[in-house]
Coordinates of C-alpha atoms in Angstrom, one line a residue:
M1 CA -2.1 23.5 -19.7
K2 CA -4.7 20.1 -20.7
E3 CA -3.9 17.7 -22.9
D4 CA -5.0 14.5 -24.1
I5 CA -3.6 11.4 -22.0
K6 CA -3.2 7.1 -23.4
K7 CA -1.8 5.0 -21.1
E8 CA -1.5 1.3 -22.5
I9 CA -1.7 -2.0 -19.6
E10 CA -0.3 -5.4 -21.5
L11 CA -1.9 -8.3 -20.2
P12 CA -0.3 -11.9 -19.9
E13 CA -1.2 -14.7 -22.3
Q14 CA -3.5 -16.7 -18.4
V15 CA -4.9 -13.5 -17.4
S16 CA -8.6 -11.8 -18.5
I17 CA -10.8 -9.7 -18.4
D18 CA -14.1 -8.8 -18.1
L19 CA -14.6 -4.2 -18.1
N20 CA -19.2 -3.8 -17.5
L21 CA -19.2 -1.3 -14.3
T22 CA -16.8 -3.1 -12.8
I23 CA -13.0 -3.8 -13.9
K24 CA -13.1 -7.7 -13.0
I25 CA -10.3 -10.0 -14.0
T26 CA -9.3 -13.2 -14.0
G27 CA -6.2 -15.4 -13.6
P28 CA -4.4 -18.4 -12.4
Q29 CA -4.7 -17.5 -9.0
G30 CA -8.1 -16.1 -8.9
E31 CA -9.6 -13.8 -9.8
V32 CA -10.5 -9.8 -8.8
E33 CA -13.1 -7.6 -8.7
K34 CA -12.9 -2.7 -8.8
K35 CA -15.2 -1.1 -9.1
L36 CA -12.9 1.7 -11.1
I37 CA -14.6 4.5 -12.2
H38 CA -14.1 8.6 -13.3
P39 CA -16.8 10.8 -15.7
K40 CA -13.9 12.2 -17.9
I41 CA -11.6 9.0 -18.6
K42 CA -12.5 6.3 -20.7
I43 CA -11.3 3.1 -20.3
K44 CA -11.5 -0.1 -23.0
Q45 CA -10.0 -3.3 -24.1
E46 CA -8.2 -4.0 -27.5
E47 CA -6.2 -7.2 -28.2
G48 CA -4.1 -8.4 -25.0
K49 CA -4.3 -4.3 -24.5
I50 CA -6.0 -2.1 -21.3
I51 CA -6.3 1.5 -22.6
L52 CA -7.5 3.9 -20.3
E53 CA -7.7 7.2 -21.8
S54 CA -8.6 11.3 -21.2
K55 CA -9.6 14.5 -23.5
N56 CA -8.4 17.2 -22.0
A57 CA -7.3 16.1 -18.7
T58 CA -5.8 18.5 -16.0
K59 CA -3.1 17.3 -12.8
K60 CA -5.5 15.6 -11.4
G61 CA -6.8 14.0 -14.1
K62 CA -3.1 12.6 -15.0
K63 CA -3.7 11.5 -11.0
I64 CA -6.6 9.9 -11.1
I65 CA -5.2 8.0 -14.3
N66 CA -2.3 7.3 -12.8
S67 CA -3.9 5.8 -10.3
F68 CA -6.4 3.9 -12.0
E69 CA -2.9 2.2 -14.0
A70 CA -1.3 1.5 -10.6
H71 CA -4.3 -0.2 -9.4
I72 CA -5.5 -2.0 -12.7
K73 CA -1.7 -3.7 -12.7
N74 CA -1.7 -4.6 -8.7
M75 CA -4.9 -6.6 -9.3
I76 CA -2.8 -8.3 -13.0
S77 CA 0.1 -9.2 -10.5
G78 CA -2.5 -10.5 -7.6
V79 CA -4.7 -12.8 -10.2
N80 CA -0.7 -14.2 -11.6
E81 CA 0.9 -14.5 -8.0
K82 CA -1.0 -13.5 -5.0
H83 CA 0.0 -10.6 -3.5
T84 CA 1.7 -12.6 0.6
Y85 CA 2.9 -10.4 3.7
K86 CA 5.2 -12.1 5.9
I87 CA 4.4 -11.7 9.5
K88 CA 6.8 -11.8 13.5
I89 CA 5.5 -13.9 16.3
C90 CA 7.8 -11.8 18.9
S91 CA 7.0 -13.3 22.5
G92 CA 9.8 -12.1 24.9
H93 CA 7.8 -11.9 28.3
F94 CA 5.1 -14.8 27.9
P95 CA 5.4 -17.4 25.5
M96 CA 1.9 -16.6 22.8
N97 CA 0.0 -18.9 20.7
V98 CA -1.6 -18.0 18.1
S99 CA -4.1 -20.1 15.8
V100 CA -6.6 -20.3 12.1
N101 CA -9.6 -21.3 13.8
N102 CA -12.9 -21.3 11.1
N103 CA -11.1 -17.8 9.4
Q104 CA -10.7 -16.1 12.4
L105 CA -7.0 -15.6 13.9
I106 CA -7.3 -16.1 17.4
V107 CA -4.0 -15.2 20.0
K108 CA -3.6 -16.7 23.5
N109 CA -2.5 -16.1 26.3
F110 CA -1.1 -12.4 24.4
I111 CA 1.6 -11.0 27.6
G112 CA -0.7 -12.9 30.2
E113 CA -4.0 -11.8 29.2
N114 CA -6.8 -14.9 30.5
T115 CA -9.4 -13.8 26.9
P116 CA -8.3 -14.7 23.7
R117 CA -7.6 -11.6 21.2
K118 CA -9.4 -12.7 18.4
L119 CA -9.7 -11.4 14.7
D120 CA -12.6 -12.0 12.4
I121 CA -10.8 -12.6 8.7
K122 CA -11.3 -10.7 5.6
T123 CA -12.6 -12.5 2.9
G124 CA -10.4 -13.1 0.3
A125 CA -7.7 -13.5 2.0
E126 CA -5.6 -16.4 2.7
V127 CA -3.4 -16.7 7.1
K128 CA -1.5 -19.3 7.5
V129 CA 0.7 -20.1 11.2
E130 CA 3.9 -21.4 10.8
G131 CA 5.7 -21.4 13.6
D132 CA 6.6 -17.9 14.6
E133 CA 5.0 -16.7 11.7
I134 CA 1.9 -16.1 10.3
I135 CA 1.5 -16.3 5.8
V136 CA -1.6 -13.5 4.8
A137 CA -1.5 -13.9 0.8
S138 CA -4.5 -12.9 -1.3
T139 CA -5.5 -12.1 -4.8
S140 CA -6.1 -8.3 -4.5
K141 CA -2.8 -5.9 -3.0
E142 CA -5.3 -4.2 0.2
I143 CA -6.8 -6.8 1.2
A144 CA -4.2 -8.7 2.2
G145 CA -2.2 -5.5 3.1
Q146 CA -5.3 -4.6 6.1
V147 CA -5.8 -8.3 7.0
A148 CA -1.9 -7.7 7.8
A149 CA -2.6 -4.9 9.2
D150 CA -5.8 -5.9 11.9
I151 CA -3.4 -9.1 12.7
E152 CA -0.8 -5.7 14.2
Q153 CA -3.0 -3.4 15.8
L154 CA -4.8 -7.1 17.3
T155 CA -1.5 -7.1 19.5
K156 CA -0.3 -3.6 20.1
I157 CA 0.1 -3.0 23.6
K158 CA -1.7 0.1 25.2
K159 CA -0.3 1.5 28.8
K160 CA 2.8 -0.8 29.0
D161 CA 6.7 0.5 28.8
I162 CA 7.1 -1.0 24.5
R163 CA 10.9 -1.0 24.8
I164 CA 10.6 -3.3 27.6
F165 CA 7.2 -5.1 26.1
Q166 CA 7.8 -5.8 22.8
D167 CA 5.6 -8.6 22.3
G168 CA 3.8 -8.4 20.0
C169 CA 3.3 -9.7 15.9
Y170 CA 4.7 -7.9 13.2
I171 CA 4.6 -6.8 9.5
T172 CA 8.6 -8.1 8.2
E173 CA 7.9 -8.8 4.4
K174 CA 5.4 -6.7 2.5
A175 CA 4.3 -7.7 -0.6
G176 CA 7.1 -6.6 -3.2
K177 CA 9.2 -5.4 -0.3
K178 CA 10.8 -6.7 1.9
L179 CA 11.2 -5.2 5.7
D180 CA 13.9 -7.2 7.6
K181 CA 16.9 -5.3 7.7
E182 CA 18.2 -9.0 7.7
K183 CA 21.2 -9.4 4.4

């Protein structure tokens, strides 16, 4: 059954939006830009609100509008407060040395390896190492999540028993969610 759909998203006071071919949202923490285009969905700005509307939307159109709404809400929350991921450094067999230099994360002495493992950090992400924790922050939830996943994959153990070799970097806290069982 087709129906007309109209969704409204409130903009906070400190946030501004620019609608062209891309949606650019600017706030106190920075700016995020994303391309949200669909032929049957119109995106407008009126009086501090973003309006998503579609005429004669099918189930697929409703799903796309809900996805656009979720993306825009993530963008607004990112420019107000950065999305942060926390990653725990676990080294049981060999002491691991993790550092950030020139937009590159370097893991030395991972399971006794001589050559350091390196990861180029995507632009738009801030990575800090504090003790046995890595903190990834970005205004874009997609960039922060991808950098955190790349760090976790960098220290993935292959060809060894993972029940014994539990060394590595593991995500313990995601943007908006806590994963560790400690309460």
